[in-house]
Amino acid sequence: MNTQTKDLVTWRALNAAMHDILESTPEAFVLGEDITTWGTGGGTYGVTRGLRKKFGSGRVMDTPISEEVLLSAVSAAAARGTRPILEIMYSDFSFLGFDGIINQAAKARYMFGGQFDTPLVIRSNGGSGIGKAAQHSQSLETLFAHIPGLEVVVPGTPGDAYGLLRTAAASDNPTIFLEHKNQYYDRGPVDFTPIPFGQARIAREGTHATIVATQQILAYSMAAAEELAAEGIEVEILDPRTLYPFDMDAVYASVGKTRHLVVGHEAVRDYGWGAEFVAQTVEAAWDKLDAAPVRVGGARVPIPYSQPLEEVVIPSKDDIVAAVKRTLA
Amino acid sequence: MTTFHAAEQGLAGLELMAKIREFERRMPLLSDEGLIRGSTHPSLGMEAVAVGVSLALRDDDAIASNHRGHAHTLAKGADFGRTMAEILGRADGYCHGKGGSMHIGVKELGVLGTNGIVGAGIGIATGAALASKMKGDDTVAVSYFGDGASNQGVLAEAFNLAAIWKLPVIFVLENNHYAQSAAIEDMVAQIDLSRRGEAYGVPSFSGDGMDLAEVYELASAAVARARAGEGPTFLVLDTYRYLGHMAGDTEIYRSADEVEAAKKNDPIEKLLGQLIEQGAITTEGWEAMTARVFAEVEAAEQFARKSPFPDPAEAFTDVYAKETQG
């Protein structure tokens, strides 16, 4: 088990979390397509590298390309006393097994009157930025967050990736853990401690406007904040880290200070989770706002392949700067 | 192969089949009375499959069922009163009224739920078998599904996964010849469904699902294979449902003559005849058994009727293991 803080890239932080989970939790096992022998030695992005060598093929298992059975099987395996961690190569592929996630895992506890827990983690990646096009680049976190029974995690830094994955594995609920495919090589400090769900992180303190953002848009927001600071505008940036449970109290507290709100995500803006955060803020904290909140999100189009096309449908740093200025205008 | 003992499995099976039939016979009546919401799917005529398979199982084995799952649940050992209470949406139901007929789970009996998705149990049982393998225990898992559900894609994936990992799972296809109202002849080109198992390397057997002894022996052999680590087995059991798919089914898709002809092959009558012939039960013994069965199911129904509805506040519990919302 790691203890001292280290600077790691995200995939290594996740790899360390998987290692520590398998070491500390005998009931845990890891499975997925091509997770041990792909070029990285650990799935498409290296996250499972070295785990089979350390823990054996009995606990780290390559599966056939069979999302439908895998997603329902892990639900039942969890209900029968194990703690599966299933890697879905791209979150887009989870659609093949939505029955297992949504009709089975998410509902088992409720519809059977609390008899069964389904402590499973579905790890996958979403997001755009590396030219994977329409069927490998969607941001589906809103869709999962809409389903009662699921927990939804969207880590935005290597440290959060480690800490939130540890918590996901310890949770007795089915957890959707969505990594961002364009952040596997982001570097940052990892202190190797679990991070509780439902606690937003203040990524930057400020006084003029609050930005709530995740993953790639969080990174763009940090860059936008630098640019705005040069003009004398200090934004506060919140990373909710989990979309369910979600930390509205942190949003209310921040808005109470800044009186302005921008919500940014890469998922399609319309009907996205940003609308939920804005709606709740407006309903519960209208008196704390001096202006209408602004949402920034992906355009309502599938993700295109060509780079200039992809870039224009995903919010940029400039879009965030403009959104902040709009709410402050 | 495990041998079917008339005096043991035979008599126990006969009584359990009769009890399940009496339970299921009451479903349309309770529906007509407005006591059952939504839909319920009785399985009169199909009792030998659930009972024959269950006789080969232990309490700690798992089953995953489908929408027509009362018999599977009851045969696995579920209390008739609590099952009826669940179907009536009452507080004493196994799921406190949250599941109803299509979502009855009983954790201590390994009943991983009847299921509103007809083929979902195929993947669920595969997962229970995976848990068995991971834990290194010798439990087995059974999936019950129909000829209709066998056309869902999960079947192919589950067969392949179970075969490569030698999972202790038994896939039990109850072929009652109709997928809701669609006749099997119109929905599959290869009527010998057992050939689907062979294609994936899953040993497959067809049998008479109206014959308790045959079901028991096929299931026992499959269970023995699974416990020995030899992997999955596919059983295709030919059976028939006497009632419609659910209440309100006009049954325009089949003739009354066909139903009457099927009833001549009734699993309870057939077993009773075999047991009388073997001297395991007398006509008087059968009369006493049916009276006992009637009284027990009547008591179960009265228990369910008297059970209160759950407190409305229960609608908001059990969503998460811990109420994690901040």
JSON list of N, CA and C in Angstrom, two decimals, chain A residues 29 58 61-64 66-69 72-73 76-77 80 82 99 103-104 109-117 149-151 172-173 244-246, chain B residues 60 62 94-96 98-99 103 105-107 110-113 115 117 120 123-124 127 131 134-135 154 157-158 161 165 315 317-321 324-325:
[
{"chain": "A", "resi": 29, "resn": "PHE", "atom": "N", "xyz": [-12.48, -8.24, -7.44]},
{"chain": "A", "resi": 29, "resn": "PHE", "atom": "CA", "xyz": [-11.79, -8.77, -8.61]},
{"chain": "A", "resi": 29, "resn": "PHE", "atom": "C", "xyz": [-12.06, -7.84, -9.78]},
{"chain": "A", "resi": 58, "resn": "GLY", "atom": "N", "xyz": [-6.83, -15.42, -11.62]},
{"chain": "A", "resi": 58, "resn": "GLY", "atom": "CA", "xyz": [-8.09, -15.70, -10.91]},
{"chain": "A", "resi": 58, "resn": "GLY", "atom": "C", "xyz": [-8.78, -14.45, -10.42]},
{"chain": "A", "resi": 61, "resn": "MET", "atom": "N", "xyz": [-9.14, -10.62, -14.88]},
{"chain": "A", "resi": 61, "resn": "MET", "atom": "CA", "xyz": [-9.57, -11.51, -15.94]},
{"chain": "A", "resi": 61, "resn": "MET", "atom": "C", "xyz": [-9.94, -10.79, -17.22]},
{"chain": "A", "resi": 62, "resn": "ASP", "atom": "N", "xyz": [-9.38, -11.27, -18.31]},
{"chain": "A", "resi": 62, "resn": "ASP", "atom": "CA", "xyz": [-9.80, -10.80, -19.62]},
{"chain": "A", "resi": 62, "resn": "ASP", "atom": "C", "xyz": [-11.12, -11.49, -19.98]},
{"chain": "A", "resi": 63, "resn": "THR", "atom": "N", "xyz": [-12.00, -10.71, -20.55]},
{"chain": "A", "resi": 63, "resn": "THR", "atom": "CA", "xyz": [-13.32, -11.26, -20.89]},
{"chain": "A", "resi": 63, "resn": "THR", "atom": "C", "xyz": [-13.52, -11.24, -22.41]},
{"chain": "A", "resi": 64, "resn": "PRO", "atom": "N", "xyz": [-14.47, -12.04, -22.87]},
{"chain": "A", "resi": 64, "resn": "PRO", "atom": "CA", "xyz": [-14.88, -11.86, -24.26]},
{"chain": "A", "resi": 64, "resn": "PRO", "atom": "C", "xyz": [-15.57, -10.50, -24.45]},
{"chain": "A", "resi": 66, "resn": "SER", "atom": "N", "xyz": [-18.42, -8.91, -24.60]},
{"chain": "A", "resi": 66, "resn": "SER", "atom": "CA", "xyz": [-19.77, -9.35, -24.21]},
{"chain": "A", "resi": 66, "resn": "SER", "atom": "C", "xyz": [-20.34, -8.42, -23.14]},
{"chain": "A", "resi": 67, "resn": "GLU", "atom": "N", "xyz": [-20.49, -7.15, -23.48]},
{"chain": "A", "resi": 67, "resn": "GLU", "atom": "CA", "xyz": [-20.94, -6.19, -22.48]},
{"chain": "A", "resi": 67, "resn": "GLU", "atom": "C", "xyz": [-22.28, -6.57, -21.85]},
{"chain": "A", "resi": 68, "resn": "GLU", "atom": "N", "xyz": [-23.15, -7.15, -22.64]},
{"chain": "A", "resi": 68, "resn": "GLU", "atom": "CA", "xyz": [-24.51, -7.41, -22.11]},
{"chain": "A", "resi": 68, "resn": "GLU", "atom": "C", "xyz": [-24.46, -8.40, -20.96]},
{"chain": "A", "resi": 69, "resn": "VAL", "atom": "N", "xyz": [-23.79, -9.51, -21.17]},
{"chain": "A", "resi": 69, "resn": "VAL", "atom": "CA", "xyz": [-23.77, -10.48, -20.06]},
{"chain": "A", "resi": 69, "resn": "VAL", "atom": "C", "xyz": [-22.89, -9.98, -18.93]},
{"chain": "A", "resi": 72, "resn": "SER", "atom": "N", "xyz": [-24.72, -7.54, -16.53]},
{"chain": "A", "resi": 72, "resn": "SER", "atom": "CA", "xyz": [-25.70, -8.15, -15.64]},
{"chain": "A", "resi": 72, "resn": "SER", "atom": "C", "xyz": [-25.03, -9.15, -14.71]},
{"chain": "A", "resi": 73, "resn": "ALA", "atom": "N", "xyz": [-24.00, -9.81, -15.18]},
{"chain": "A", "resi": 73, "resn": "ALA", "atom": "CA", "xyz": [-23.32, -10.79, -14.33]},
{"chain": "A", "resi": 73, "resn": "ALA", "atom": "C", "xyz": [-22.66, -10.12, -13.12]},
{"chain": "A", "resi": 76, "resn": "ALA", "atom": "N", "xyz": [-25.18, -9.56, -10.34]},
{"chain": "A", "resi": 76, "resn": "ALA", "atom": "CA", "xyz": [-25.50, -10.74, -9.53]},
{"chain": "A", "resi": 76, "resn": "ALA", "atom": "C", "xyz": [-24.29, -11.19, -8.71]},
{"chain": "A", "resi": 77, "resn": "ALA", "atom": "N", "xyz": [-23.11, -11.08, -9.29]},
{"chain": "A", "resi": 77, "resn": "ALA", "atom": "CA", "xyz": [-21.91, -11.48, -8.53]},
{"chain": "A", "resi": 77, "resn": "ALA", "atom": "C", "xyz": [-21.77, -10.60, -7.29]},
{"chain": "A", "resi": 80, "resn": "ARG", "atom": "N", "xyz": [-24.17, -11.61, -4.66]},
{"chain": "A", "resi": 80, "resn": "ARG", "atom": "CA", "xyz": [-23.80, -12.90, -4.04]},
{"chain": "A", "resi": 80, "resn": "ARG", "atom": "C", "xyz": [-22.48, -12.81, -3.27]},
{"chain": "A", "resi": 82, "resn": "THR", "atom": "N", "xyz": [-19.48, -10.82, -3.75]},
{"chain": "A", "resi": 82, "resn": "THR", "atom": "CA", "xyz": [-18.18, -10.40, -4.25]},
{"chain": "A", "resi": 82, "resn": "THR", "atom": "C", "xyz": [-18.23, -8.90, -4.56]},
{"chain": "A", "resi": 99, "resn": "ASP", "atom": "N", "xyz": [-29.32, -3.04, -19.73]},
{"chain": "A", "resi": 99, "resn": "ASP", "atom": "CA", "xyz": [-30.23, -3.79, -18.87]},
{"chain": "A", "resi": 99, "resn": "ASP", "atom": "C", "xyz": [-29.54, -4.14, -17.56]},
{"chain": "A", "resi": 103, "resn": "ASN", "atom": "N", "xyz": [-31.62, -1.73, -15.34]},
{"chain": "A", "resi": 103, "resn": "ASN", "atom": "CA", "xyz": [-32.77, -2.52, -14.87]},
{"chain": "A", "resi": 103, "resn": "ASN", "atom": "C", "xyz": [-32.40, -3.48, -13.75]},
{"chain": "A", "resi": 104, "resn": "GLN", "atom": "N", "xyz": [-31.15, -3.89, -13.70]},
{"chain": "A", "resi": 104, "resn": "GLN", "atom": "CA", "xyz": [-30.78, -4.89, -12.69]},
{"chain": "A", "resi": 104, "resn": "GLN", "atom": "C", "xyz": [-30.00, -4.23, -11.54]},
{"chain": "A", "resi": 109, "resn": "ARG", "atom": "N", "xyz": [-31.48, -3.45, -5.15]},
{"chain": "A", "resi": 109, "resn": "ARG", "atom": "CA", "xyz": [-31.66, -3.18, -3.73]},
{"chain": "A", "resi": 109, "resn": "ARG", "atom": "C", "xyz": [-33.09, -2.72, -3.44]},
{"chain": "A", "resi": 110, "resn": "TYR", "atom": "N", "xyz": [-33.56, -1.83, -4.24]},
{"chain": "A", "resi": 110, "resn": "TYR", "atom": "CA", "xyz": [-34.89, -1.25, -4.00]},
{"chain": "A", "resi": 110, "resn": "TYR", "atom": "C", "xyz": [-36.01, -2.26, -4.23]},
{"chain": "A", "resi": 111, "resn": "MET", "atom": "N", "xyz": [-36.00, -2.87, -5.40]},
{"chain": "A", "resi": 111, "resn": "MET", "atom": "CA", "xyz": [-37.17, -3.69, -5.74]},
{"chain": "A", "resi": 111, "resn": "MET", "atom": "C", "xyz": [-37.24, -4.96, -4.91]},
{"chain": "A", "resi": 112, "resn": "PHE", "atom": "N", "xyz": [-36.13, -5.38, -4.32]},
{"chain": "A", "resi": 112, "resn": "PHE", "atom": "CA", "xyz": [-36.18, -6.53, -3.43]},
{"chain": "A", "resi": 112, "resn": "PHE", "atom": "C", "xyz": [-36.25, -6.11, -1.95]},
{"chain": "A", "resi": 113, "resn": "GLY", "atom": "N", "xyz": [-36.62, -4.87, -1.73]},
{"chain": "A", "resi": 113, "resn": "GLY", "atom": "CA", "xyz": [-36.89, -4.42, -0.36]},
{"chain": "A", "resi": 113, "resn": "GLY", "atom": "C", "xyz": [-35.66, -4.34, 0.53]},
{"chain": "A", "resi": 114, "resn": "GLY", "atom": "N", "xyz": [-34.50, -4.04, -0.07]},
{"chain": "A", "resi": 114, "resn": "GLY", "atom": "CA", "xyz": [-33.30, -3.84, 0.74]},
{"chain": "A", "resi": 114, "resn": "GLY", "atom": "C", "xyz": [-32.55, -5.11, 1.08]},
{"chain": "A", "resi": 115, "resn": "GLN", "atom": "N", "xyz": [-32.95, -6.24, 0.51]},
{"chain": "A", "resi": 115, "resn": "GLN", "atom": "CA", "xyz": [-32.26, -7.50, 0.86]},
{"chain": "A", "resi": 115, "resn": "GLN", "atom": "C", "xyz": [-30.86, -7.58, 0.28]},
{"chain": "A", "resi": 116, "resn": "PHE", "atom": "N", "xyz": [-30.70, -7.07, -0.93]},
{"chain": "A", "resi": 116, "resn": "PHE", "atom": "CA", "xyz": [-29.42, -7.25, -1.63]},
{"chain": "A", "resi": 116, "resn": "PHE", "atom": "C", "xyz": [-28.70, -5.93, -1.80]},
{"chain": "A", "resi": 117, "resn": "ASP", "atom": "N", "xyz": [-27.40, -5.92, -1.51]},
{"chain": "A", "resi": 117, "resn": "ASP", "atom": "CA", "xyz": [-26.56, -4.82, -1.96]},
{"chain": "A", "resi": 117, "resn": "ASP", "atom": "C", "xyz": [-25.86, -5.27, -3.24]},
{"chain": "A", "resi": 149, "resn": "GLY", "atom": "N", "xyz": [-30.37, 4.87, -7.74]},
{"chain": "A", "resi": 149, "resn": "GLY", "atom": "CA", "xyz": [-29.67, 3.64, -7.37]},
{"chain": "A", "resi": 149, "resn": "GLY", "atom": "C", "xyz": [-28.21, 3.65, -7.77]},
{"chain": "A", "resi": 150, "resn": "LEU", "atom": "N", "xyz": [-27.85, 4.49, -8.73]},
{"chain": "A", "resi": 150, "resn": "LEU", "atom": "CA", "xyz": [-26.46, 4.55, -9.16]},
{"chain": "A", "resi": 150, "resn": "LEU", "atom": "C", "xyz": [-25.73, 5.71, -8.48]},
{"chain": "A", "resi": 151, "resn": "GLU", "atom": "N", "xyz": [-24.45, 5.50, -8.22]},
{"chain": "A", "resi": 151, "resn": "GLU", "atom": "CA", "xyz": [-23.56, 6.60, -7.85]},
{"chain": "A", "resi": 151, "resn": "GLU", "atom": "C", "xyz": [-22.71, 6.91, -9.08]},
{"chain": "A", "resi": 172, "resn": "ASP", "atom": "N", "xyz": [-21.10, 0.19, -1.06]},
{"chain": "A", "resi": 172, "resn": "ASP", "atom": "CA", "xyz": [-22.01, -0.95, -1.23]},
{"chain": "A", "resi": 172, "resn": "ASP", "atom": "C", "xyz": [-23.03, -0.71, -2.33]},
{"chain": "A", "resi": 173, "resn": "ASN", "atom": "N", "xyz": [-22.89, 0.39, -3.05]},
{"chain": "A", "resi": 173, "resn": "ASN", "atom": "CA", "xyz": [-23.81, 0.71, -4.15]},
{"chain": "A", "resi": 173, "resn": "ASN", "atom": "C", "xyz": [-23.13, 0.47, -5.49]},
{"chain": "A", "resi": 244, "resn": "TYR", "atom": "N", "xyz": [-23.60, 12.07, -8.41]},
{"chain": "A", "resi": 244, "resn": "TYR", "atom": "CA", "xyz": [-24.53, 11.53, -7.43]},
{"chain": "A", "resi": 244, "resn": "TYR", "atom": "C", "xyz": [-23.75, 10.65, -6.50]},
{"chain": "A", "resi": 245, "resn": "PRO", "atom": "N", "xyz": [-23.70, 10.91, -5.21]},
{"chain": "A", "resi": 245, "resn": "PRO", "atom": "CA", "xyz": [-24.34, 12.06, -4.57]},
{"chain": "A", "resi": 245, "resn": "PRO", "atom": "C", "xyz": [-23.68, 13.38, -5.01]},
{"chain": "A", "resi": 246, "resn": "PHE", "atom": "N", "xyz": [-24.43, 14.46, -4.90]},
{"chain": "A", "resi": 246, "resn": "PHE", "atom": "CA", "xyz": [-23.90, 15.75, -5.32]},
{"chain": "A", "resi": 246, "resn": "PHE", "atom": "C", "xyz": [-23.94, 16.74, -4.17]},
{"chain": "B", "resi": 60, "resn": "ASP", "atom": "N", "xyz": [-28.43, -23.05, -0.43]},
{"chain": "B", "resi": 60, "resn": "ASP", "atom": "CA", "xyz": [-27.44, -22.01, -0.71]},
{"chain": "B", "resi": 60, "resn": "ASP", "atom": "C", "xyz": [-27.15, -21.86, -2.20]},
{"chain": "B", "resi": 62, "resn": "ALA", "atom": "N", "xyz": [-28.24, -20.71, -6.04]},
{"chain": "B", "resi": 62, "resn": "ALA", "atom": "CA", "xyz": [-28.95, -19.50, -6.48]},
{"chain": "B", "resi": 62, "resn": "ALA", "atom": "C", "xyz": [-29.86, -19.81, -7.66]},
{"chain": "B", "resi": 94, "resn": "TYR", "atom": "N", "xyz": [-41.96, -10.44, 0.73]},
{"chain": "B", "resi": 94, "resn": "TYR", "atom": "CA", "xyz": [-40.50, -10.55, 0.84]},
{"chain": "B", "resi": 94, "resn": "TYR", "atom": "C", "xyz": [-39.80, -9.23, 0.56]},
{"chain": "B", "resi": 95, "resn": "CYS", "atom": "N", "xyz": [-40.39, -8.42, -0.28]},
{"chain": "B", "resi": 95, "resn": "CYS", "atom": "CA", "xyz": [-39.76, -7.15, -0.65]},
{"chain": "B", "resi": 95, "resn": "CYS", "atom": "C", "xyz": [-40.58, -5.97, -0.12]},
{"chain": "B", "resi": 96, "resn": "HIS", "atom": "N", "xyz": [-41.39, -6.24, 0.88]},
{"chain": "B", "resi": 96, "resn": "HIS", "atom": "CA", "xyz": [-42.23, -5.21, 1.50]},
{"chain": "B", "resi": 96, "resn": "HIS", "atom": "C", "xyz": [-43.12, -4.51, 0.48]},
{"chain": "B", "resi": 98, "resn": "LYS", "atom": "N", "xyz": [-42.43, -3.75, -2.56]},
{"chain": "B", "resi": 98, "resn": "LYS", "atom": "CA", "xyz": [-41.75, -2.93, -3.57]},
{"chain": "B", "resi": 98, "resn": "LYS", "atom": "C", "xyz": [-41.55, -3.66, -4.90]},
{"chain": "B", "resi": 99, "resn": "GLY", "atom": "N", "xyz": [-41.59, -4.97, -4.83]},
{"chain": "B", "resi": 99, "resn": "GLY", "atom": "CA", "xyz": [-41.28, -5.73, -6.04]},
{"chain": "B", "resi": 99, "resn": "GLY", "atom": "C", "xyz": [-42.51, -6.21, -6.78]},
{"chain": "B", "resi": 103, "resn": "HIS", "atom": "N", "xyz": [-40.88, -9.01, -9.30]},
{"chain": "B", "resi": 103, "resn": "HIS", "atom": "CA", "xyz": [-39.58, -8.75, -8.66]},
{"chain": "B", "resi": 103, "resn": "HIS", "atom": "C", "xyz": [-39.57, -9.34, -7.25]},
{"chain": "B", "resi": 105, "resn": "GLY", "atom": "N", "xyz": [-37.52, -11.33, -4.66]},
{"chain": "B", "resi": 105, "resn": "GLY", "atom": "CA", "xyz": [-36.20, -11.87, -4.31]},
{"chain": "B", "resi": 105, "resn": "GLY", "atom": "C", "xyz": [-36.24, -12.38, -2.89]},
{"chain": "B", "resi": 106, "resn": "VAL", "atom": "N", "xyz": [-35.47, -13.43, -2.64]},
{"chain": "B", "resi": 106, "resn": "VAL", "atom": "CA", "xyz": [-35.37, -13.98, -1.28]},
{"chain": "B", "resi": 106, "resn": "VAL", "atom": "C", "xyz": [-33.90, -14.31, -1.05]},
{"chain": "B", "resi": 107, "resn": "LYS", "atom": "N", "xyz": [-33.22, -13.41, -0.38]},
{"chain": "B", "resi": 107, "resn": "LYS", "atom": "CA", "xyz": [-31.78, -13.53, -0.28]},
{"chain": "B", "resi": 107, "resn": "LYS", "atom": "C", "xyz": [-31.36, -14.85, 0.37]},
{"chain": "B", "resi": 110, "resn": "GLY", "atom": "N", "xyz": [-31.28, -17.71, -1.89]},
{"chain": "B", "resi": 110, "resn": "GLY", "atom": "CA", "xyz": [-30.57, -17.56, -3.15]},
{"chain": "B", "resi": 110, "resn": "GLY", "atom": "C", "xyz": [-31.48, -17.22, -4.31]},
{"chain": "B", "resi": 111, "resn": "VAL", "atom": "N", "xyz": [-32.66, -16.73, -4.01]},
{"chain": "B", "resi": 111, "resn": "VAL", "atom": "CA", "xyz": [-33.58, -16.33, -5.09]},
{"chain": "B", "resi": 111, "resn": "VAL", "atom": "C", "xyz": [-33.21, -14.90, -5.50]},
{"chain": "B", "resi": 112, "resn": "LEU", "atom": "N", "xyz": [-32.55, -14.79, -6.63]},
{"chain": "B", "resi": 112, "resn": "LEU", "atom": "CA", "xyz": [-32.05, -13.48, -7.08]},
{"chain": "B", "resi": 112, "resn": "LEU", "atom": "C", "xyz": [-33.09, -12.72, -7.88]},
{"chain": "B", "resi": 113, "resn": "GLY", "atom": "N", "xyz": [-34.32, -13.13, -7.68]},
{"chain": "B", "resi": 113, "resn": "GLY", "atom": "CA", "xyz": [-35.40, -12.34, -8.23]},
{"chain": "B", "resi": 113, "resn": "GLY", "atom": "C", "xyz": [-36.11, -12.97, -9.41]},
{"chain": "B", "resi": 115, "resn": "ASN", "atom": "N", "xyz": [-38.08, -11.52, -12.59]},
{"chain": "B", "resi": 115, "resn": "ASN", "atom": "CA", "xyz": [-37.50, -10.40, -13.33]},
{"chain": "B", "resi": 115, "resn": "ASN", "atom": "C", "xyz": [-38.43, -9.93, -14.43]},
{"chain": "B", "resi": 117, "resn": "ILE", "atom": "N", "xyz": [-37.58, -8.40, -17.01]},
{"chain": "B", "resi": 117, "resn": "ILE", "atom": "CA", "xyz": [-36.92, -8.51, -18.31]},
{"chain": "B", "resi": 117, "resn": "ILE", "atom": "C", "xyz": [-36.75, -10.00, -18.58]},
{"chain": "B", "resi": 120, "resn": "ALA", "atom": "N", "xyz": [-33.23, -11.53, -18.63]},
{"chain": "B", "resi": 120, "resn": "ALA", "atom": "CA", "xyz": [-32.20, -10.98, -17.73]},
{"chain": "B", "resi": 120, "resn": "ALA", "atom": "C", "xyz": [-31.61, -12.04, -16.81]},
{"chain": "B", "resi": 123, "resn": "GLY", "atom": "N", "xyz": [-28.20, -13.67, -17.63]},
{"chain": "B", "resi": 123, "resn": "GLY", "atom": "CA", "xyz": [-26.98, -12.99, -17.19]},
{"chain": "B", "resi": 123, "resn": "GLY", "atom": "C", "xyz": [-26.82, -12.99, -15.68]},
{"chain": "B", "resi": 124, "resn": "ILE", "atom": "N", "xyz": [-27.93, -12.87, -14.98]},
{"chain": "B", "resi": 124, "resn": "ILE", "atom": "CA", "xyz": [-27.88, -12.84, -13.51]},
{"chain": "B", "resi": 124, "resn": "ILE", "atom": "C", "xyz": [-27.35, -14.18, -12.97]},
{"chain": "B", "resi": 127, "resn": "GLY", "atom": "N", "xyz": [-23.77, -14.51, -13.44]},
{"chain": "B", "resi": 127, "resn": "GLY", "atom": "CA", "xyz": [-23.04, -13.74, -12.44]},
{"chain": "B", "resi": 127, "resn": "GLY", "atom": "C", "xyz": [-23.01, -14.41, -11.08]},
{"chain": "B", "resi": 131, "resn": "ALA", "atom": "N", "xyz": [-19.72, -15.55, -9.02]},
{"chain": "B", "resi": 131, "resn": "ALA", "atom": "CA", "xyz": [-19.45, -15.32, -7.60]},
{"chain": "B", "resi": 131, "resn": "ALA", "atom": "C", "xyz": [-19.06, -16.63, -6.92]},
{"chain": "B", "resi": 134, "resn": "MET", "atom": "N", "xyz": [-15.53, -17.27, -7.82]},
{"chain": "B", "resi": 134, "resn": "MET", "atom": "CA", "xyz": [-14.60, -16.35, -7.16]},
{"chain": "B", "resi": 134, "resn": "MET", "atom": "C", "xyz": [-14.44, -16.70, -5.68]},
{"chain": "B", "resi": 135, "resn": "LYS", "atom": "N", "xyz": [-15.54, -17.11, -5.05]},
{"chain": "B", "resi": 135, "resn": "LYS", "atom": "CA", "xyz": [-15.49, -17.42, -3.62]},
{"chain": "B", "resi": 135, "resn": "LYS", "atom": "C", "xyz": [-14.97, -18.83, -3.37]},
{"chain": "B", "resi": 154, "resn": "VAL", "atom": "N", "xyz": [-28.40, -11.83, -24.88]},
{"chain": "B", "resi": 154, "resn": "VAL", "atom": "CA", "xyz": [-27.62, -12.19, -23.70]},
{"chain": "B", "resi": 154, "resn": "VAL", "atom": "C", "xyz": [-27.36, -13.70, -23.65]},
{"chain": "B", "resi": 157, "resn": "GLU", "atom": "N", "xyz": [-24.02, -14.49, -25.30]},
{"chain": "B", "resi": 157, "resn": "GLU", "atom": "CA", "xyz": [-22.88, -14.03, -24.51]},
{"chain": "B", "resi": 157, "resn": "GLU", "atom": "C", "xyz": [-22.71, -14.86, -23.24]},
{"chain": "B", "resi": 158, "resn": "ALA", "atom": "N", "xyz": [-23.82, -15.19, -22.60]},
{"chain": "B", "resi": 158, "resn": "ALA", "atom": "CA", "xyz": [-23.75, -15.95, -21.35]},
{"chain": "B", "resi": 158, "resn": "ALA", "atom": "C", "xyz": [-23.26, -17.37, -21.60]},
{"chain": "B", "resi": 161, "resn": "LEU", "atom": "N", "xyz": [-19.49, -17.16, -22.23]},
{"chain": "B", "resi": 161, "resn": "LEU", "atom": "CA", "xyz": [-18.73, -16.82, -21.03]},
{"chain": "B", "resi": 161, "resn": "LEU", "atom": "C", "xyz": [-18.72, -17.99, -20.05]},
{"chain": "B", "resi": 165, "resn": "TRP", "atom": "N", "xyz": [-15.26, -20.07, -18.98]},
{"chain": "B", "resi": 165, "resn": "TRP", "atom": "CA", "xyz": [-14.84, -19.99, -17.58]},
{"chain": "B", "resi": 165, "resn": "TRP", "atom": "C", "xyz": [-15.33, -21.18, -16.75]},
{"chain": "B", "resi": 315, "resn": "ALA", "atom": "N", "xyz": [-41.59, 4.03, 0.40]},
{"chain": "B", "resi": 315, "resn": "ALA", "atom": "CA", "xyz": [-41.29, 4.28, -1.02]},
{"chain": "B", "resi": 315, "resn": "ALA", "atom": "C", "xyz": [-39.92, 4.92, -1.19]},
{"chain": "B", "resi": 317, "resn": "THR", "atom": "N", "xyz": [-37.16, 4.42, 0.87]},
{"chain": "B", "resi": 317, "resn": "THR", "atom": "CA", "xyz": [-36.04, 3.72, 1.50]},
{"chain": "B", "resi": 317, "resn": "THR", "atom": "C", "xyz": [-35.48, 2.67, 0.54]},
{"chain": "B", "resi": 318, "resn": "ASP", "atom": "N", "xyz": [-34.31, 2.18, 0.87]},
{"chain": "B", "resi": 318, "resn": "ASP", "atom": "CA", "xyz": [-33.68, 1.04, 0.15]},
{"chain": "B", "resi": 318, "resn": "ASP", "atom": "C", "xyz": [-33.12, 1.39, -1.23]},
{"chain": "B", "resi": 319, "resn": "VAL", "atom": "N", "xyz": [-33.11, 2.67, -1.60]},
{"chain": "B", "resi": 319, "resn": "VAL", "atom": "CA", "xyz": [-32.55, 3.01, -2.91]},
{"chain": "B", "resi": 319, "resn": "VAL", "atom": "C", "xyz": [-31.03, 2.82, -2.89]},
{"chain": "B", "resi": 320, "resn": "TYR", "atom": "N", "xyz": [-30.39, 3.31, -1.83]},
{"chain": "B", "resi": 320, "resn": "TYR", "atom": "CA", "xyz": [-28.95, 3.19, -1.67]},
{"chain": "B", "resi": 320, "resn": "TYR", "atom": "C", "xyz": [-28.63, 2.44, -0.38]},
{"chain": "B", "resi": 321, "resn": "ALA", "atom": "N", "xyz": [-27.51, 1.76, -0.38]},
{"chain": "B", "resi": 321, "resn": "ALA", "atom": "CA", "xyz": [-27.07, 1.05, 0.82]},
{"chain": "B", "resi": 321, "resn": "ALA", "atom": "C", "xyz": [-26.89, 2.03, 1.97]},
{"chain": "B", "resi": 324, "resn": "THR", "atom": "N", "xyz": [-26.52, 8.39, 0.71]},
{"chain": "B", "resi": 324, "resn": "THR", "atom": "CA", "xyz": [-25.28, 9.12, 0.51]},
{"chain": "B", "resi": 324, "resn": "THR", "atom": "C", "xyz": [-25.48, 10.57, 0.09]},
{"chain": "B", "resi": 325, "resn": "GLN", "atom": "N", "xyz": [-26.72, 10.94, -0.21]},
{"chain": "B", "resi": 325, "resn": "GLN", "atom": "CA", "xyz": [-26.93, 12.30, -0.70]},
{"chain": "B", "resi": 325, "resn": "GLN", "atom": "C", "xyz": [-26.57, 13.34, 0.36]}
]
